[in-house]
Amino acid sequence: MNARIVVVGSLNLDRTYSLGRLPREGESLHATGHEVASGGKGANQAVAASLLGADVRLVGAVGADAAGTLLLDAVAASGVDVTGVRRRPDGSTGEAVIFVDDDGQNLIVISPGANATVAADDVATVDADWVLSGFEIPDEAVIAAARHAHATDARFVLNPSPFRLIPDALRHAVDVMVVNEHELVEALGAAVDSSSDAELQQARASLSVPQLVVTLGAAGAAAVSESGVFRAPGRVVTAVDTSGAGDAFTGALVARLAAGDALEAATVFATQVGAHAATRPGTQSSYPTSAELDRWLQG
């Protein structure tokens, strides 16, 4: 059996607007399309892992509104256990407004809503082998997730996105950190040459993490550990929408780590899943099952 994964994170109602190009400062543009769907980085990562066969539970919060019901139903339909998601009667469900251009690039604005109420108490009963969390919920909840993971001999994975200053309490509590190139620069406060193995190793040491995974866009990803730097090549695709690709990567990575893969193999697999997600519109709707991924890779 696969190990149990608990994702402590966000759920958002995604409002996605398709545009010929992204707007410039002060500019108004007409959208060519509009969709409403289930999203939020925590929910996205949980769905991505579950569709690939992982045993996943989501811990978070939504409002007692129609949007909260939509999100819970959508995530549960993907096989995720949502009993750890609280419904807050005094708050609204989080929302994200996403602009996607004809090249698949995006801009995202988030209103946290109930996500801002996720607290340490919500993770007190987490039972998992792997715990994944990120920064669309308060620091208090992320720190509690990390501490609870280590107290119960689980592994803790941090995806510090959207990036904010990493609390000192997390500095030595992370087993695997997953970042993109921009987040890595922000975390270090200095430029990093991601093509240099030596600089990536120095980055890992500076962040005090045993294992660091850096997504590199079309160039794939780099897995950095004490044993060296492993580079998973990118897959050339025609991008339709990249807004959910990073979460697909992270969910897939943790799914394979929980299944027993080494970091290198898990990174290769996650790179393939992220590339596949970029070829479809939306976030959770773009994520493949294992069978769909196999057919795509063979096509």
mmCIF file of C-alpha atoms in Angstrom:
data_model
loop_
_atom_site.group_PDB
_atom_site.id
_atom_site.type_symbol
_atom_site.label_atom_id
_atom_site.label_comp_id
_atom_site.label_asym_id
_atom_site.label_seq_id
_atom_site.Cartn_x
_atom_site.Cartn_y
_atom_site.Cartn_z
ATOM 1 C CA MET A 1 0.000 0.000 0.000
ATOM 2 C CA ASN A 2 1.017 3.587 -0.603
ATOM 3 C CA ALA A 3 1.909 5.665 2.411
ATOM 4 C CA ARG A 4 -0.678 8.157 3.666
ATOM 5 C CA ILE A 5 -0.295 11.772 2.513
ATOM 6 C CA VAL A 6 -1.888 14.714 4.295
ATOM 7 C CA VAL A 7 -1.932 18.075 2.539
ATOM 8 C CA VAL A 8 -2.398 21.037 4.870
ATOM 9 C CA GLY A 9 -3.320 23.846 2.546
ATOM 10 C CA SER A 10 -5.743 26.051 0.701
ATOM 11 C CA LEU A 11 -8.953 25.664 -1.263
ATOM 12 C CA ASN A 12 -9.991 28.434 -3.650
ATOM 13 C CA LEU A 13 -12.724 28.983 -6.164
ATOM 14 C CA ASP A 14 -10.793 29.721 -9.365
ATOM 15 C CA ARG A 15 -12.231 32.309 -11.732
ATOM 16 C CA THR A 16 -10.185 32.009 -14.920
ATOM 17 C CA TYR A 17 -10.314 34.595 -17.704
ATOM 18 C CA SER A 18 -8.806 33.873 -21.120
ATOM 19 C CA LEU A 19 -7.136 36.834 -22.870
ATOM 20 C CA GLY A 20 -5.198 37.313 -26.077
ATOM 21 C CA ARG A 21 -2.411 38.753 -23.943
ATOM 22 C CA LEU A 22 -1.908 39.727 -20.321
ATOM 23 C CA PRO A 23 -2.859 43.309 -19.410
ATOM 24 C CA ARG A 24 -0.325 46.056 -18.860
ATOM 25 C CA GLU A 25 -0.513 48.420 -15.874
ATOM 26 C CA GLY A 26 -3.689 50.475 -15.987
ATOM 27 C CA GLU A 27 -5.022 48.669 -19.064
ATOM 28 C CA SER A 28 -8.508 47.180 -19.532
ATOM 29 C CA LEU A 29 -8.977 44.197 -21.829
ATOM 30 C CA HIS A 30 -11.942 42.094 -22.910
ATOM 31 C CA ALA A 31 -11.764 38.414 -21.974
ATOM 32 C CA THR A 32 -12.382 35.826 -24.680
ATOM 33 C CA GLY A 33 -13.611 33.255 -22.167
ATOM 34 C CA HIS A 34 -14.462 32.728 -18.491
ATOM 35 C CA GLU A 35 -14.550 29.570 -16.368
ATOM 36 C CA VAL A 36 -15.226 28.837 -12.691
ATOM 37 C CA ALA A 37 -13.583 25.761 -11.164
ATOM 38 C CA SER A 38 -12.130 24.165 -8.037
ATOM 39 C CA GLY A 39 -8.626 25.350 -7.139
ATOM 40 C CA GLY A 40 -6.266 26.454 -4.372
ATOM 41 C CA LYS A 41 -2.698 25.182 -4.115
ATOM 42 C CA GLY A 42 -3.448 22.728 -1.325
ATOM 43 C CA ALA A 43 -6.498 21.292 -3.071
ATOM 44 C CA ASN A 44 -4.659 21.195 -6.407
ATOM 45 C CA GLN A 45 -1.736 19.254 -4.977
ATOM 46 C CA ALA A 46 -4.031 16.859 -3.143
ATOM 47 C CA VAL A 47 -6.058 16.174 -6.304
ATOM 48 C CA ALA A 48 -2.929 15.715 -8.430
ATOM 49 C CA ALA A 49 -1.558 13.122 -5.997
ATOM 50 C CA SER A 50 -4.878 11.335 -5.568
ATOM 51 C CA LEU A 51 -5.527 10.986 -9.313
ATOM 52 C CA LEU A 52 -2.143 9.267 -9.556
ATOM 53 C CA GLY A 53 -3.202 6.649 -7.005
ATOM 54 C CA ALA A 54 -1.995 8.152 -3.721
ATOM 55 C CA ASP A 55 -3.924 7.945 -0.441
ATOM 56 C CA VAL A 56 -4.555 11.624 0.315
ATOM 57 C CA ARG A 57 -6.354 13.621 2.995
ATOM 58 C CA LEU A 58 -6.792 17.395 2.778
ATOM 59 C CA VAL A 59 -6.798 19.685 5.829
ATOM 60 C CA GLY A 60 -8.033 23.246 5.320
ATOM 61 C CA ALA A 61 -11.068 25.520 5.501
ATOM 62 C CA VAL A 62 -13.901 26.812 3.335
ATOM 63 C CA GLY A 63 -16.883 29.025 4.027
ATOM 64 C CA ALA A 64 -20.421 27.801 4.577
ATOM 65 C CA ASP A 65 -21.386 29.037 1.126
ATOM 66 C CA ALA A 66 -22.093 27.596 -2.312
ATOM 67 C CA ALA A 67 -18.457 27.965 -3.307
ATOM 68 C CA GLY A 68 -17.372 25.855 -0.328
ATOM 69 C CA THR A 69 -19.783 23.101 -1.298
ATOM 70 C CA LEU A 70 -18.551 23.168 -4.901
ATOM 71 C CA LEU A 71 -14.921 22.843 -3.803
ATOM 72 C CA LEU A 72 -15.528 20.014 -1.347
ATOM 73 C CA ASP A 73 -17.557 18.054 -3.890
ATOM 74 C CA ALA A 74 -14.963 18.532 -6.633
ATOM 75 C CA VAL A 75 -11.995 17.525 -4.481
ATOM 76 C CA ALA A 76 -13.827 14.531 -3.008
ATOM 77 C CA ALA A 77 -14.759 13.387 -6.527
ATOM 78 C CA SER A 78 -11.025 13.040 -7.228
ATOM 79 C CA GLY A 79 -10.684 10.565 -4.362
ATOM 80 C CA VAL A 80 -9.345 12.945 -1.717
ATOM 81 C CA ASP A 81 -10.534 12.541 1.892
ATOM 82 C CA VAL A 82 -11.979 15.974 2.771
ATOM 83 C CA THR A 83 -13.072 15.221 6.354
ATOM 84 C CA GLY A 84 -10.244 17.467 7.556
ATOM 85 C CA VAL A 85 -11.645 20.530 5.766
ATOM 86 C CA ARG A 86 -13.632 22.707 8.165
ATOM 87 C CA ARG A 87 -16.600 24.785 7.079
ATOM 88 C CA ARG A 88 -16.421 28.262 8.633
ATOM 89 C CA PRO A 89 -19.916 29.740 9.100
ATOM 90 C CA ASP A 90 -18.525 33.230 9.676
ATOM 91 C CA GLY A 91 -16.345 33.514 6.564
ATOM 92 C CA SER A 92 -16.375 33.222 2.796
ATOM 93 C CA THR A 93 -14.545 30.643 0.716
ATOM 94 C CA GLY A 94 -11.212 31.740 -0.761
ATOM 95 C CA GLU A 95 -11.106 32.846 -4.389
ATOM 96 C CA ALA A 96 -8.445 33.221 -7.064
ATOM 97 C CA VAL A 97 -8.770 35.342 -10.199
ATOM 98 C CA ILE A 98 -6.562 33.954 -12.963
ATOM 99 C CA PHE A 99 -5.724 35.632 -16.274
ATOM 100 C CA VAL A 100 -4.355 33.308 -18.974
ATOM 101 C CA ASP A 101 -3.030 34.528 -22.345
ATOM 102 C CA ASP A 102 -2.815 32.770 -25.700
ATOM 103 C CA ASP A 103 0.685 31.494 -24.860
ATOM 104 C CA GLY A 104 -0.512 29.827 -21.657
ATOM 105 C CA GLN A 105 1.166 32.351 -19.351
ATOM 106 C CA ASN A 106 -0.780 33.647 -16.358
ATOM 107 C CA LEU A 107 -1.325 36.241 -13.666
ATOM 108 C CA ILE A 108 -3.083 35.250 -10.431
ATOM 109 C CA VAL A 109 -4.674 37.345 -7.658
ATOM 110 C CA ILE A 110 -5.875 35.560 -4.499
ATOM 111 C CA SER A 111 -8.443 36.532 -1.864
ATOM 112 C CA PRO A 112 -7.769 34.070 1.000
ATOM 113 C CA GLY A 113 -11.190 34.017 2.669
ATOM 114 C CA ALA A 114 -11.508 31.000 4.987
ATOM 115 C CA ASN A 115 -7.943 29.901 4.162
ATOM 116 C CA ALA A 116 -6.732 32.644 6.506
ATOM 117 C CA THR A 117 -8.435 30.856 9.428
ATOM 118 C CA VAL A 118 -6.540 27.544 9.145
ATOM 119 C CA ALA A 119 -4.796 27.138 12.509
ATOM 120 C CA ALA A 120 -2.588 24.815 14.533
ATOM 121 C CA ASP A 121 -5.645 23.070 15.997
ATOM 122 C CA ASP A 122 -6.628 21.903 12.516
ATOM 123 C CA VAL A 123 -3.525 19.707 12.226
ATOM 124 C CA ALA A 124 -3.565 18.293 15.749
ATOM 125 C CA THR A 125 -5.056 14.978 14.632
ATOM 126 C CA VAL A 126 -3.147 14.573 11.352
ATOM 127 C CA ASP A 127 -2.207 10.929 10.775
ATOM 128 C CA ALA A 128 0.220 10.602 7.874
ATOM 129 C CA ASP A 129 3.521 9.292 6.591
ATOM 130 C CA TRP A 130 4.056 12.401 4.443
ATOM 131 C CA VAL A 131 2.791 15.920 5.193
ATOM 132 C CA LEU A 132 2.762 18.625 2.508
ATOM 133 C CA SER A 133 2.048 22.300 3.112
ATOM 134 C CA GLY A 134 2.472 25.708 1.484
ATOM 135 C CA PHE A 135 2.002 29.410 1.954
ATOM 136 C CA GLU A 136 -1.637 30.053 1.015
ATOM 137 C CA ILE A 137 -2.473 29.458 4.698
ATOM 138 C CA PRO A 138 -1.093 31.168 7.844
ATOM 139 C CA ASP A 139 2.412 30.467 9.173
ATOM 140 C CA GLU A 140 0.906 29.108 12.395
ATOM 141 C CA ALA A 141 -0.721 26.211 10.548
ATOM 142 C CA VAL A 142 2.339 25.447 8.403
ATOM 143 C CA ILE A 143 4.650 25.394 11.427
ATOM 144 C CA ALA A 144 2.202 23.183 13.332
ATOM 145 C CA ALA A 145 2.061 20.798 10.358
ATOM 146 C CA ALA A 146 5.853 20.545 10.286
ATOM 147 C CA ARG A 147 6.152 19.992 14.028
ATOM 148 C CA HIS A 148 3.361 17.435 14.072
ATOM 149 C CA ALA A 149 4.954 15.579 11.160
ATOM 150 C CA HIS A 150 8.236 15.202 12.989
ATOM 151 C CA ALA A 151 6.561 14.320 16.271
ATOM 152 C CA THR A 152 4.840 11.416 14.511
ATOM 153 C CA ASP A 153 7.851 10.323 12.396
ATOM 154 C CA ALA A 154 6.301 11.611 9.163
ATOM 155 C CA ARG A 155 8.251 13.426 6.436
ATOM 156 C CA PHE A 156 7.480 17.114 5.875
ATOM 157 C CA VAL A 157 7.468 18.714 2.416
ATOM 158 C CA LEU A 158 7.261 22.514 2.083
ATOM 159 C CA ASN A 159 6.225 24.349 -1.066
ATOM 160 C CA PRO A 160 6.715 27.998 0.018
ATOM 161 C CA SER A 161 4.361 29.445 -2.576
ATOM 162 C CA PRO A 162 3.177 32.147 -3.010
ATOM 163 C CA PHE A 163 6.518 33.082 -1.502
ATOM 164 C CA ARG A 164 6.869 34.973 1.754
ATOM 165 C CA LEU A 165 9.654 35.020 4.321
ATOM 166 C CA ILE A 166 10.237 31.488 5.604
ATOM 167 C CA PRO A 167 9.757 31.507 9.415
ATOM 168 C CA ASP A 168 12.775 30.526 11.512
ATOM 169 C CA ALA A 169 10.666 27.770 13.065
ATOM 170 C CA LEU A 170 10.622 26.025 9.683
ATOM 171 C CA ARG A 171 14.295 26.356 8.895
ATOM 172 C CA HIS A 172 15.304 22.960 10.258
ATOM 173 C CA ALA A 173 11.913 21.245 10.075
ATOM 174 C CA VAL A 174 11.724 20.650 6.313
ATOM 175 C CA ASP A 175 12.694 17.306 4.781
ATOM 176 C CA VAL A 176 12.030 18.318 1.166
ATOM 177 C CA MET A 177 11.549 21.849 -0.170
ATOM 178 C CA VAL A 178 9.985 22.409 -3.594
ATOM 179 C CA VAL A 179 10.440 25.823 -5.248
ATOM 180 C CA ASN A 180 10.582 27.386 -8.679
ATOM 181 C CA GLU A 181 13.524 29.525 -9.760
ATOM 182 C CA HIS A 182 11.911 32.800 -8.673
ATOM 183 C CA GLU A 183 10.999 31.452 -5.238
ATOM 184 C CA LEU A 184 14.536 30.156 -4.784
ATOM 185 C CA VAL A 185 15.968 33.621 -5.417
ATOM 186 C CA GLU A 186 13.484 35.169 -2.981
ATOM 187 C CA ALA A 187 14.249 32.555 -0.324
ATOM 188 C CA LEU A 188 17.974 33.214 -0.572
ATOM 189 C CA GLY A 189 17.778 36.959 -1.137
ATOM 190 C CA ALA A 190 20.342 36.606 -3.915
ATOM 191 C CA ALA A 191 20.568 35.539 -7.537
ATOM 192 C CA VAL A 192 21.222 31.867 -8.263
ATOM 193 C CA ASP A 193 22.606 30.352 -11.444
ATOM 194 C CA SER A 194 20.349 27.323 -11.722
ATOM 195 C CA SER A 195 22.611 25.847 -14.401
ATOM 196 C CA SER A 196 25.410 25.542 -11.817
ATOM 197 C CA ASP A 197 25.391 22.419 -9.657
ATOM 198 C CA ALA A 198 27.691 24.115 -7.170
ATOM 199 C CA GLU A 199 25.312 27.068 -6.720
ATOM 200 C CA LEU A 200 22.326 24.759 -6.276
ATOM 201 C CA GLN A 201 24.221 22.823 -3.615
ATOM 202 C CA GLN A 202 25.107 26.070 -1.884
ATOM 203 C CA ALA A 203 21.446 27.090 -2.047
ATOM 204 C CA ARG A 204 20.392 23.834 -0.372
ATOM 205 C CA ALA A 205 22.940 24.346 2.384
ATOM 206 C CA SER A 206 21.854 27.955 2.919
ATOM 207 C CA LEU A 207 18.233 26.866 3.237
ATOM 208 C CA SER A 208 19.193 24.106 5.701
ATOM 209 C CA VAL A 209 17.143 21.450 3.903
ATOM 210 C CA PRO A 210 18.266 17.843 3.276
ATOM 211 C CA GLN A 211 16.582 17.756 -0.136
ATOM 212 C CA LEU A 212 15.730 20.632 -2.474
ATOM 213 C CA VAL A 213 13.756 20.357 -5.710
ATOM 214 C CA VAL A 214 13.825 23.325 -8.105
ATOM 215 C CA THR A 215 11.443 23.468 -11.046
ATOM 216 C CA LEU A 216 13.052 25.023 -14.120
ATOM 217 C CA GLY A 217 10.156 25.508 -16.515
ATOM 218 C CA ALA A 218 10.821 24.074 -19.958
ATOM 219 C CA ALA A 219 14.249 22.931 -18.747
ATOM 220 C CA GLY A 220 12.696 20.407 -16.353
ATOM 221 C CA ALA A 221 13.728 20.271 -12.708
ATOM 222 C CA ALA A 222 16.741 19.753 -10.463
ATOM 223 C CA ALA A 223 16.793 17.487 -7.405
ATOM 224 C CA VAL A 224 19.521 18.538 -4.963
ATOM 225 C CA SER A 225 20.696 16.412 -2.037
ATOM 226 C CA GLU A 226 23.916 15.573 -0.216
ATOM 227 C CA SER A 227 24.670 12.988 -2.896
ATOM 228 C CA GLY A 228 24.659 15.581 -5.685
ATOM 229 C CA VAL A 229 22.472 17.353 -8.221
ATOM 230 C CA PHE A 230 20.208 15.326 -10.489
ATOM 231 C CA ARG A 231 18.573 17.028 -13.464
ATOM 232 C CA ALA A 232 15.281 15.760 -14.863
ATOM 233 C CA PRO A 233 14.926 16.943 -18.471
ATOM 234 C CA GLY A 234 11.927 18.969 -19.545
ATOM 235 C CA ARG A 235 9.418 17.715 -22.095
ATOM 236 C CA VAL A 236 8.690 19.936 -25.086
ATOM 237 C CA VAL A 237 4.963 20.752 -25.182
ATOM 238 C CA THR A 238 2.669 23.397 -26.569
ATOM 239 C CA ALA A 239 1.499 25.175 -23.423
ATOM 240 C CA VAL A 240 -2.216 25.904 -23.159
ATOM 241 C CA ASP A 241 -2.342 26.992 -19.501
ATOM 242 C CA THR A 242 0.559 26.839 -17.035
ATOM 243 C CA SER A 243 -1.427 28.000 -13.986
ATOM 244 C CA GLY A 244 -1.756 24.513 -12.455
ATOM 245 C CA ALA A 245 1.485 22.938 -13.654
ATOM 246 C CA GLY A 246 3.515 23.714 -10.538
ATOM 247 C CA ASP A 247 0.917 22.197 -8.225
ATOM 248 C CA ALA A 248 0.641 19.144 -10.496
ATOM 249 C CA PHE A 249 4.421 18.748 -10.211
ATOM 250 C CA THR A 250 4.411 19.018 -6.417
ATOM 251 C CA GLY A 251 1.484 16.652 -5.941
ATOM 252 C CA ALA A 252 3.043 14.101 -8.279
ATOM 253 C CA LEU A 253 6.442 14.380 -6.586
ATOM 254 C CA VAL A 254 5.005 13.655 -3.135
ATOM 255 C CA ALA A 255 2.825 10.857 -4.531
ATOM 256 C CA ARG A 256 5.887 9.069 -5.872
ATOM 257 C CA LEU A 257 7.981 9.729 -2.750
ATOM 258 C CA ALA A 258 5.156 8.271 -0.669
ATOM 259 C CA ALA A 259 5.112 5.244 -2.974
ATOM 260 C CA GLY A 260 8.781 4.626 -2.221
ATOM 261 C CA ASP A 261 10.555 6.251 -5.188
ATOM 262 C CA ALA A 262 13.937 7.859 -4.712
ATOM 263 C CA LEU A 263 14.023 11.654 -5.075
ATOM 264 C CA GLU A 264 15.535 11.421 -8.562
ATOM 265 C CA ALA A 265 12.874 9.079 -9.970
ATOM 266 C CA ALA A 266 10.094 11.058 -8.302
ATOM 267 C CA THR A 267 11.421 14.263 -9.891
ATOM 268 C CA VAL A 268 11.433 12.731 -13.371
ATOM 269 C CA PHE A 269 7.849 11.571 -12.918
ATOM 270 C CA ALA A 270 6.718 14.931 -11.515
ATOM 271 C CA THR A 271 8.283 16.754 -14.463
ATOM 272 C CA GLN A 272 6.223 14.629 -16.843
ATOM 273 C CA VAL A 273 3.018 15.304 -14.909
ATOM 274 C CA GLY A 274 3.687 19.054 -14.804
ATOM 275 C CA ALA A 275 4.313 19.114 -18.554
ATOM 276 C CA HIS A 276 1.090 17.207 -19.195
ATOM 277 C CA ALA A 277 -0.901 19.632 -17.040
ATOM 278 C CA ALA A 278 0.388 22.589 -19.072
ATOM 279 C CA THR A 279 -1.189 21.130 -22.228
ATOM 280 C CA ARG A 280 -4.716 21.405 -20.815
ATOM 281 C CA PRO A 281 -6.749 24.398 -19.616
ATOM 282 C CA GLY A 282 -7.509 24.899 -15.935
ATOM 283 C CA THR A 283 -5.852 23.567 -12.808
ATOM 284 C CA GLN A 284 -7.400 20.396 -11.353
ATOM 285 C CA SER A 285 -9.171 19.685 -14.639
ATOM 286 C CA SER A 286 -5.771 19.453 -16.339
ATOM 287 C CA TYR A 287 -4.360 16.759 -14.048
ATOM 288 C CA PRO A 288 -3.959 13.222 -15.396
ATOM 289 C CA THR A 289 -4.615 9.831 -13.912
ATOM 290 C CA SER A 290 -1.759 7.342 -14.182
ATOM 291 C CA ALA A 291 -3.444 5.720 -17.203
ATOM 292 C CA GLU A 292 -3.898 9.074 -18.963
ATOM 293 C CA LEU A 293 -0.279 9.992 -18.325
ATOM 294 C CA ASP A 294 0.932 6.661 -19.714
ATOM 295 C CA ARG A 295 -1.080 7.120 -22.904
ATOM 296 C CA TRP A 296 0.202 10.657 -23.317
ATOM 297 C CA LEU A 297 3.832 9.638 -22.853
ATOM 298 C CA GLN A 298 3.440 6.867 -25.412
ATOM 299 C CA GLY A 299 1.617 9.066 -27.929
#
